[in-house]
mmCIF file of C-alpha atoms in Angstrom:
data_model
loop_
_atom_site.group_PDB
_atom_site.id
_atom_site.type_symbol
_atom_site.label_atom_id
_atom_site.label_comp_id
_atom_site.label_asym_id
_atom_site.label_seq_id
_atom_site.Cartn_x
_atom_site.Cartn_y
_atom_site.Cartn_z
ATOM 1 C CA UNK A 1 53.383 38.894 75.489
ATOM 2 C CA UNK A 2 55.646 41.716 76.835
ATOM 3 C CA UNK A 3 56.494 44.253 74.284
ATOM 4 C CA UNK A 4 59.903 44.708 73.052
ATOM 5 C CA UNK A 5 61.580 47.928 74.223
ATOM 6 C CA UNK A 6 63.456 50.465 72.217
ATOM 7 C CA UNK A 7 66.711 51.101 73.874
ATOM 8 C CA UNK A 8 67.718 54.762 73.843
ATOM 9 C CA UNK A 9 68.605 57.574 75.974
ATOM 10 C CA UNK A 10 66.758 57.390 79.440
ATOM 11 C CA UNK A 11 63.742 59.460 79.715
ATOM 12 C CA UNK A 12 60.006 59.455 80.159
ATOM 13 C CA UNK A 13 58.374 56.278 78.870
ATOM 14 C CA UNK A 14 55.628 56.429 76.136
ATOM 15 C CA UNK A 15 52.930 53.885 76.461
ATOM 16 C CA UNK A 16 49.476 53.808 74.974
ATOM 17 C CA UNK A 17 46.157 52.017 76.048
ATOM 18 C CA UNK A 18 45.075 49.279 73.642
ATOM 19 C CA UNK A 19 41.512 50.127 72.476
ATOM 20 C CA UNK A 20 40.747 48.293 69.358
ATOM 21 C CA UNK A 21 41.469 44.739 68.337
ATOM 22 C CA UNK A 22 41.654 43.442 64.791
ATOM 23 C CA UNK A 23 40.396 39.855 65.885
ATOM 24 C CA UNK A 24 38.681 39.162 62.624
ATOM 25 C CA UNK A 25 39.950 36.070 61.110
ATOM 26 C CA UNK A 26 41.238 36.344 57.508
ATOM 27 C CA UNK A 27 37.445 36.446 55.596
ATOM 28 C CA UNK A 28 59.602 63.543 44.652
ATOM 29 C CA UNK A 29 63.128 63.898 45.155
ATOM 30 C CA UNK A 30 66.262 67.069 45.024
ATOM 31 C CA UNK A 31 69.804 66.131 44.318
ATOM 32 C CA UNK A 32 70.986 62.722 45.357
ATOM 33 C CA UNK A 33 73.767 64.301 47.329
ATOM 34 C CA UNK A 34 71.151 65.268 50.003
ATOM 35 C CA UNK A 35 71.094 61.670 51.150
ATOM 36 C CA UNK A 36 74.262 62.402 52.885
ATOM 37 C CA UNK A 37 72.569 64.668 55.352
ATOM 38 C CA UNK A 38 72.246 63.450 58.924
ATOM 39 C CA UNK A 39 69.528 63.825 61.452
ATOM 40 C CA UNK A 40 69.571 66.771 63.642
ATOM 41 C CA UNK A 41 71.153 66.268 66.987
ATOM 42 C CA UNK A 42 68.133 67.658 68.634
ATOM 43 C CA UNK A 43 65.816 65.376 66.956
ATOM 44 C CA UNK A 44 63.163 63.786 69.244
ATOM 45 C CA UNK A 45 64.161 60.378 70.504
ATOM 46 C CA UNK A 46 61.828 57.477 71.336
ATOM 47 C CA UNK A 47 62.732 56.983 74.978
ATOM 48 C CA UNK A 48 61.308 53.631 76.360
ATOM 49 C CA UNK A 49 58.549 51.394 74.908
ATOM 50 C CA UNK A 50 56.429 52.453 72.124
ATOM 51 C CA UNK A 51 53.008 50.716 72.134
ATOM 52 C CA UNK A 52 49.925 51.236 69.866
ATOM 53 C CA UNK A 53 46.319 50.257 69.738
ATOM 54 C CA UNK A 54 44.934 47.952 67.047
ATOM 55 C CA UNK A 55 43.498 49.360 63.944
ATOM 56 C CA UNK A 56 40.434 49.191 61.718
ATOM 57 C CA UNK A 57 40.124 49.331 57.886
ATOM 58 C CA UNK A 58 39.015 52.062 55.643
ATOM 59 C CA UNK A 59 38.130 50.979 51.998
ATOM 60 C CA UNK A 60 38.697 53.494 49.413
ATOM 61 C CA UNK A 61 41.648 55.917 49.350
ATOM 62 C CA UNK A 62 40.794 57.958 46.318
ATOM 63 C CA UNK A 63 42.296 59.632 44.450
ATOM 64 C CA UNK A 64 45.079 57.129 44.035
ATOM 65 C CA UNK A 65 46.410 57.982 40.516
ATOM 66 C CA UNK A 66 50.143 58.913 40.488
ATOM 67 C CA UNK A 67 52.666 59.907 37.862
ATOM 68 C CA UNK A 68 55.612 57.713 37.783
ATOM 69 C CA UNK A 69 58.836 59.605 38.451
ATOM 70 C CA UNK A 70 61.472 59.326 35.741
ATOM 71 C CA UNK A 71 63.974 56.578 36.133
ATOM 72 C CA UNK A 72 67.160 57.809 37.709
ATOM 73 C CA UNK A 73 70.667 56.212 37.150
ATOM 74 C CA UNK A 74 72.325 54.456 39.946
ATOM 75 C CA UNK A 75 75.158 56.865 40.395
ATOM 76 C CA UNK A 76 76.864 57.431 43.717
ATOM 77 C CA UNK A 77 76.480 60.896 45.196
ATOM 78 C CA UNK A 78 80.161 61.797 44.645
ATOM 79 C CA UNK A 79 79.832 60.844 40.977
ATOM 80 C CA UNK A 80 76.741 62.951 40.584
ATOM 81 C CA UNK A 81 78.628 65.938 41.985
ATOM 82 C CA UNK A 82 81.461 65.268 39.743
ATOM 83 C CA UNK A 83 79.058 65.199 36.595
ATOM 84 C CA UNK A 84 80.028 61.359 35.934
ATOM 85 C CA UNK A 85 77.723 58.946 34.231
ATOM 86 C CA UNK A 86 77.616 55.265 34.962
ATOM 87 C CA UNK A 87 77.701 52.832 32.010
ATOM 88 C CA UNK A 88 74.345 51.392 30.980
ATOM 89 C CA UNK A 89 73.830 47.826 32.210
ATOM 90 C CA UNK A 90 73.306 44.967 29.716
ATOM 91 C CA UNK A 91 69.992 44.360 31.132
ATOM 92 C CA UNK A 92 68.830 47.761 30.577
ATOM 93 C CA UNK A 93 70.493 47.758 27.076
ATOM 94 C CA UNK A 94 68.461 44.582 26.183
ATOM 95 C CA UNK A 95 65.349 46.104 27.444
ATOM 96 C CA UNK A 96 65.923 49.232 25.266
ATOM 97 C CA UNK A 97 66.540 47.017 22.309
ATOM 98 C CA UNK A 98 63.303 45.452 22.802
ATOM 99 C CA UNK A 99 61.831 48.737 21.715
ATOM 100 C CA UNK A 100 59.790 49.136 24.858
ATOM 101 C CA UNK A 101 59.162 52.796 25.371
ATOM 102 C CA UNK A 102 59.670 53.917 29.002
ATOM 103 C CA UNK A 103 56.051 54.927 28.959
ATOM 104 C CA UNK A 104 54.759 51.801 27.375
ATOM 105 C CA UNK A 105 51.832 50.385 29.640
ATOM 106 C CA UNK A 106 53.059 47.139 31.254
ATOM 107 C CA UNK A 107 50.125 46.383 33.778
ATOM 108 C CA UNK A 108 46.837 47.991 34.663
ATOM 109 C CA UNK A 109 46.089 47.070 38.328
ATOM 110 C CA UNK A 110 42.818 48.823 39.420
ATOM 111 C CA UNK A 111 43.738 52.494 39.889
ATOM 112 C CA UNK A 112 47.554 51.906 39.181
ATOM 113 C CA UNK A 113 49.043 51.904 35.624
ATOM 114 C CA UNK A 114 52.690 50.381 35.617
ATOM 115 C CA UNK A 115 54.969 51.331 32.738
ATOM 116 C CA UNK A 116 58.144 49.752 31.400
ATOM 117 C CA UNK A 117 60.021 52.471 33.217
ATOM 118 C CA UNK A 118 58.401 51.364 36.522
ATOM 119 C CA UNK A 119 59.526 47.833 35.940
ATOM 120 C CA UNK A 120 63.177 48.878 35.188
ATOM 121 C CA UNK A 121 63.314 51.008 38.289
ATOM 122 C CA UNK A 122 61.996 48.078 40.268
ATOM 123 C CA UNK A 123 64.723 45.745 39.080
ATOM 124 C CA UNK A 124 67.635 48.065 39.324
ATOM 125 C CA UNK A 125 67.053 51.479 40.537
ATOM 126 C CA UNK A 126 65.260 53.931 42.781
ATOM 127 C CA UNK A 127 61.593 53.036 43.128
ATOM 128 C CA UNK A 128 59.225 55.353 41.334
ATOM 129 C CA UNK A 129 55.918 56.914 42.726
ATOM 130 C CA UNK A 130 54.172 54.257 40.837
ATOM 131 C CA UNK A 131 56.159 51.408 42.246
ATOM 132 C CA UNK A 132 55.052 52.384 45.850
ATOM 133 C CA UNK A 133 51.551 53.100 44.842
ATOM 134 C CA UNK A 134 51.291 49.778 43.251
ATOM 135 C CA UNK A 135 52.409 48.108 46.514
ATOM 136 C CA UNK A 136 50.056 50.052 48.545
ATOM 137 C CA UNK A 137 47.170 49.026 46.219
ATOM 138 C CA UNK A 138 48.195 45.421 46.322
ATOM 139 C CA UNK A 139 48.221 45.611 50.162
ATOM 140 C CA UNK A 140 44.729 47.125 50.157
ATOM 141 C CA UNK A 141 43.303 44.536 47.821
ATOM 142 C CA UNK A 142 45.004 41.469 49.042
ATOM 143 C CA UNK A 143 45.690 42.016 52.663
ATOM 144 C CA UNK A 144 43.386 44.436 54.360
ATOM 145 C CA UNK A 145 40.048 42.861 53.255
ATOM 146 C CA UNK A 146 40.936 39.852 55.459
ATOM 147 C CA UNK A 147 40.541 42.272 58.496
ATOM 148 C CA UNK A 148 37.287 44.066 58.058
ATOM 149 C CA UNK A 149 37.424 45.572 61.482
ATOM 150 C CA UNK A 150 40.605 47.499 60.789
ATOM 151 C CA UNK A 151 40.389 51.148 59.776
ATOM 152 C CA UNK A 152 43.809 51.847 58.067
ATOM 153 C CA UNK A 153 44.787 54.199 55.175
ATOM 154 C CA UNK A 154 47.770 53.746 52.919
ATOM 155 C CA UNK A 155 48.218 57.170 51.387
ATOM 156 C CA UNK A 156 49.583 57.313 47.898
ATOM 157 C CA UNK A 157 52.855 59.125 47.174
ATOM 158 C CA UNK A 158 50.948 61.720 45.107
ATOM 159 C CA UNK A 159 48.724 62.537 48.078
ATOM 160 C CA UNK A 160 51.711 62.731 50.459
ATOM 161 C CA UNK A 161 53.334 65.267 47.982
ATOM 162 C CA UNK A 162 50.212 67.248 47.767
ATOM 163 C CA UNK A 163 49.947 67.505 51.638
ATOM 164 C CA UNK A 164 53.650 68.527 51.860
ATOM 165 C CA UNK A 165 53.493 71.099 49.028
ATOM 166 C CA UNK A 166 49.956 72.748 49.340
ATOM 167 C CA UNK A 167 50.065 76.454 50.350
ATOM 168 C CA UNK A 168 46.872 76.039 52.383
ATOM 169 C CA UNK A 169 46.625 72.616 54.025
ATOM 170 C CA UNK A 170 42.970 73.020 54.796
ATOM 171 C CA UNK A 171 42.155 73.640 51.137
ATOM 172 C CA UNK A 172 43.034 70.224 50.028
ATOM 173 C CA UNK A 173 40.779 68.322 52.530
ATOM 174 C CA UNK A 174 38.501 67.348 49.857
ATOM 175 C CA UNK A 175 41.196 65.644 47.867
ATOM 176 C CA UNK A 176 42.301 63.456 50.854
ATOM 177 C CA UNK A 177 40.636 60.390 52.202
ATOM 178 C CA UNK A 178 38.077 60.741 55.038
ATOM 179 C CA UNK A 179 40.063 60.327 58.145
ATOM 180 C CA UNK A 180 37.194 60.609 60.605
ATOM 181 C CA UNK A 181 37.144 56.833 61.563
ATOM 182 C CA UNK A 182 40.750 56.075 60.784
ATOM 183 C CA UNK A 183 43.077 54.696 63.353
ATOM 184 C CA UNK A 184 46.491 54.510 61.516
ATOM 185 C CA UNK A 185 47.877 56.233 58.352
ATOM 186 C CA UNK A 186 51.003 55.048 56.353
ATOM 187 C CA UNK A 187 52.612 57.903 54.297
ATOM 188 C CA UNK A 188 55.590 57.385 52.092
ATOM 189 C CA UNK A 189 57.734 60.568 52.447
ATOM 190 C CA UNK A 190 59.964 61.928 49.653
ATOM 191 C CA UNK A 191 62.594 64.658 50.125
ATOM 192 C CA UNK A 192 61.382 66.808 47.081
ATOM 193 C CA UNK A 193 61.039 70.364 48.415
ATOM 194 C CA UNK A 194 60.126 71.959 44.947
ATOM 195 C CA UNK A 195 56.393 72.069 44.288
ATOM 196 C CA UNK A 196 57.065 72.847 40.705
ATOM 197 C CA UNK A 197 59.106 69.543 40.445
ATOM 198 C CA UNK A 198 56.658 66.704 40.838
ATOM 199 C CA UNK A 199 59.131 64.200 39.744
ATOM 200 C CA UNK A 200 62.146 65.359 41.907
ATOM 201 C CA UNK A 201 63.700 64.200 45.062
ATOM 202 C CA UNK A 202 66.163 61.450 45.800
ATOM 203 C CA UNK A 203 65.091 59.698 49.076
ATOM 204 C CA UNK A 204 62.027 57.816 50.404
ATOM 205 C CA UNK A 205 61.212 57.119 53.997
ATOM 206 C CA UNK A 206 58.124 55.980 55.960
ATOM 207 C CA UNK A 207 55.900 57.822 58.375
ATOM 208 C CA UNK A 208 53.347 55.705 60.326
ATOM 209 C CA UNK A 209 50.719 57.834 62.221
ATOM 210 C CA UNK A 210 48.668 56.527 64.926
ATOM 211 C CA UNK A 211 45.648 58.678 65.002
ATOM 212 C CA UNK A 212 44.175 57.102 68.229
ATOM 213 C CA UNK A 213 47.468 57.594 70.050
ATOM 214 C CA UNK A 214 48.292 60.878 68.384
ATOM 215 C CA UNK A 215 51.816 59.946 67.538
ATOM 216 C CA UNK A 216 53.889 59.852 64.286
ATOM 217 C CA UNK A 217 56.679 57.384 63.922
ATOM 218 C CA UNK A 218 59.322 57.933 61.251
ATOM 219 C CA UNK A 219 61.318 55.103 59.728
ATOM 220 C CA UNK A 220 64.310 56.280 57.813
ATOM 221 C CA UNK A 221 66.747 53.680 56.177
ATOM 222 C CA UNK A 222 69.391 56.496 55.570
ATOM 223 C CA UNK A 223 70.013 57.580 59.256
ATOM 224 C CA UNK A 224 67.466 60.447 59.399
ATOM 225 C CA UNK A 225 67.951 61.942 56.004
ATOM 226 C CA UNK A 226 64.261 62.775 55.771
ATOM 227 C CA UNK A 227 63.834 64.140 59.231
ATOM 228 C CA UNK A 228 62.874 67.524 58.184
ATOM 229 C CA UNK A 229 60.434 66.362 55.588
ATOM 230 C CA UNK A 230 58.817 63.760 57.819
ATOM 231 C CA UNK A 231 58.327 66.265 60.680
ATOM 232 C CA UNK A 232 56.803 68.706 58.293
ATOM 233 C CA UNK A 233 54.439 66.038 56.809
ATOM 234 C CA UNK A 234 53.404 65.148 60.446
ATOM 235 C CA UNK A 235 52.876 68.788 61.186
ATOM 236 C CA UNK A 236 50.664 69.248 58.275
ATOM 237 C CA UNK A 237 48.800 66.121 58.745
ATOM 238 C CA UNK A 238 48.048 67.284 62.309
ATOM 239 C CA UNK A 239 46.191 70.295 60.953
ATOM 240 C CA UNK A 240 44.202 68.188 58.651
ATOM 241 C CA UNK A 241 43.391 65.827 61.528
ATOM 242 C CA UNK A 242 42.722 68.635 63.944
ATOM 243 C CA UNK A 243 44.879 67.017 66.582
ATOM 244 C CA UNK A 244 48.576 67.555 67.736
ATOM 245 C CA UNK A 245 50.782 64.703 66.811
ATOM 246 C CA UNK A 246 53.955 63.901 68.809
ATOM 247 C CA UNK A 247 56.805 63.069 66.426
ATOM 248 C CA UNK A 248 59.271 60.119 67.107
ATOM 249 C CA UNK A 249 62.360 59.399 65.006
ATOM 250 C CA UNK A 250 62.859 55.532 65.157
ATOM 251 C CA UNK A 251 66.646 55.279 65.582
ATOM 252 C CA UNK A 252 66.620 51.608 65.328
ATOM 253 C CA UNK A 253 65.174 51.502 61.797
ATOM 254 C CA UNK A 254 67.053 48.978 59.606
ATOM 255 C CA UNK A 255 69.617 50.883 57.376
ATOM 256 C CA UNK A 256 70.255 50.462 53.514
ATOM 257 C CA UNK A 257 73.772 49.585 52.317
ATOM 258 C CA UNK A 258 73.551 51.437 49.084
ATOM 259 C CA UNK A 259 72.105 54.700 47.481
ATOM 260 C CA UNK A 260 68.983 53.230 45.787
ATOM 261 C CA UNK A 261 67.106 50.793 48.037
ATOM 262 C CA UNK A 262 65.262 53.431 50.128
ATOM 263 C CA UNK A 263 61.866 52.710 48.264
ATOM 264 C CA UNK A 264 62.257 49.057 48.778
ATOM 265 C CA UNK A 265 62.754 49.532 52.417
ATOM 266 C CA UNK A 266 59.584 51.667 52.647
ATOM 267 C CA UNK A 267 57.573 48.885 50.926
ATOM 268 C CA UNK A 268 59.003 46.154 53.080
ATOM 269 C CA UNK A 269 58.560 48.086 56.463
ATOM 270 C CA UNK A 270 55.197 49.033 55.459
ATOM 271 C CA UNK A 271 53.991 45.579 55.095
ATOM 272 C CA UNK A 272 55.766 44.303 58.187
ATOM 273 C CA UNK A 273 54.426 47.081 60.390
ATOM 274 C CA UNK A 274 50.919 46.679 58.871
ATOM 275 C CA UNK A 275 50.577 43.000 59.259
ATOM 276 C CA UNK A 276 52.943 42.021 62.112
ATOM 277 C CA UNK A 277 52.482 45.228 64.471
ATOM 278 C CA UNK A 278 48.780 46.248 63.693
ATOM 279 C CA UNK A 279 46.516 43.815 61.967
ATOM 280 C CA UNK A 280 47.706 40.820 64.019
ATOM 281 C CA UNK A 281 47.487 42.498 67.387
ATOM 282 C CA UNK A 282 44.733 41.779 69.894
ATOM 283 C CA UNK A 283 43.196 43.527 72.785
ATOM 284 C CA UNK A 284 45.404 41.611 75.338
ATOM 285 C CA UNK A 285 48.585 42.568 73.652
ATOM 286 C CA UNK A 286 50.802 45.740 73.635
ATOM 287 C CA UNK A 287 52.213 46.659 70.234
ATOM 288 C CA UNK A 288 56.042 47.608 70.102
ATOM 289 C CA UNK A 289 56.858 49.778 67.179
ATOM 290 C CA UNK A 290 60.599 49.023 67.506
ATOM 291 C CA UNK A 291 62.345 47.728 64.493
ATOM 292 C CA UNK A 292 65.473 46.528 66.373
ATOM 293 C CA UNK A 293 67.070 43.582 64.759
ATOM 294 C CA UNK A 294 64.729 43.546 61.790
ATOM 295 C CA UNK A 295 66.712 42.319 58.729
ATOM 296 C CA UNK A 296 65.606 43.815 55.447
ATOM 297 C CA UNK A 297 66.361 41.808 52.209
ATOM 298 C CA UNK A 298 66.129 44.448 49.708
ATOM 299 C CA UNK A 299 67.166 42.237 46.749
ATOM 300 C CA UNK A 300 64.552 39.663 47.907
ATOM 301 C CA UNK A 301 61.932 42.413 48.302
ATOM 302 C CA UNK A 302 62.446 43.521 44.640
ATOM 303 C CA UNK A 303 62.320 40.018 43.451
ATOM 304 C CA UNK A 304 59.136 39.384 45.367
ATOM 305 C CA UNK A 305 57.345 42.420 44.005
ATOM 306 C CA UNK A 306 58.434 41.678 40.524
ATOM 307 C CA UNK A 307 57.141 38.073 40.911
ATOM 308 C CA UNK A 308 53.777 39.525 42.106
ATOM 309 C CA UNK A 309 53.498 41.861 39.021
ATOM 310 C CA UNK A 310 54.493 39.204 36.580
ATOM 311 C CA UNK A 311 51.814 36.899 38.053
ATOM 312 C CA UNK A 312 49.128 39.621 37.862
ATOM 313 C CA UNK A 313 50.237 40.477 34.355
ATOM 314 C CA UNK A 314 49.870 36.818 33.431
ATOM 315 C CA UNK A 315 46.466 36.647 34.824
ATOM 316 C CA UNK A 316 45.626 39.870 33.044
ATOM 317 C CA UNK A 317 46.768 38.444 29.619
ATOM 318 C CA UNK A 318 44.708 35.309 30.266
ATOM 319 C CA UNK A 319 41.619 37.395 30.930
ATOM 320 C CA UNK A 320 42.258 39.592 27.880
ATOM 321 C CA UNK A 321 42.622 36.584 25.555
ATOM 322 C CA UNK A 322 39.311 35.096 26.856
ATOM 323 C CA UNK A 323 37.443 38.286 26.246
ATOM 324 C CA UNK A 324 36.116 38.874 22.610
ATOM 325 C CA UNK A 325 36.064 42.543 23.219
ATOM 326 C CA UNK A 326 39.534 42.891 24.537
ATOM 327 C CA UNK A 327 42.186 44.738 22.537
ATOM 328 C CA UNK A 328 45.746 43.600 22.263
ATOM 329 C CA UNK A 329 46.806 47.143 22.156
ATOM 330 C CA UNK A 330 45.798 47.681 25.769
ATOM 331 C CA UNK A 331 47.875 46.376 28.656
ATOM 332 C CA UNK A 332 46.864 43.331 30.718
ATOM 333 C CA UNK A 333 44.399 44.528 33.217
ATOM 334 C CA UNK A 334 43.288 43.480 36.778
ATOM 335 C CA UNK A 335 40.206 45.179 38.104
#
């Protein structure tokens, strides 16, 4: 099947040989006003067709634990600058009246502990580190095992932050996953530039690195607002991998229509690229990394993620009630 092309300014085409095939059958965040920044006019463009090789899986991406970023109110940038506050929604008021503390454990899913604050964010607001970390954990547990030949790492937001903020990149090698046999790496990128503020920032974007092709693709739903951060992340990862990565800003990335769906776009794009472009590829096909004409339903994405969480929580409650040693003071657990 002929790959789709990325229509952009004419230039040298970029194509890659297709080496591996996953044939196996299925078995944080500165002022919100920074979201208004635009991509540098000199930013690298993807010229012609972007094609990648197929991946392999890497199990285990420890350490995975992250600290959920505080819930941020849905306030437009101009209101934030003016010091205005938006009224609290009825749903949030009802949740507060239920006496659920923001840090009340809601679901323990392997290495991720979701709190009531994370659930509120997933319903109405900017996604927290924990929301994205949960999604990556779920993809690793439910999707990747069906493709045992793949070698893919879904790096947690906390690890991306560590990579971005470490004074000496080489000193954090032991804290990162082993990339020696990895073909592709997904990295959620945040625009927090303050290493003292682990819960800062206001925008998420996605960096997909093809190690075997030595190229980093940046998907940004806000017109390139995270261009600087993504390029820095790619440069630092290059030093960890010991290779030079070419950086490409995907200008046809679907764009969000509000100020708080960036994290949802990251999660949906991550799953689409993982399954449709990498895992389902075979040796006879070239893989286009263009996202032209891809429609993102952010509201539907939130509902789907919440449905998955509620289903897992229900199963966790069932297991807890069936265990004579389980405590009702602990959150529903899946492990």
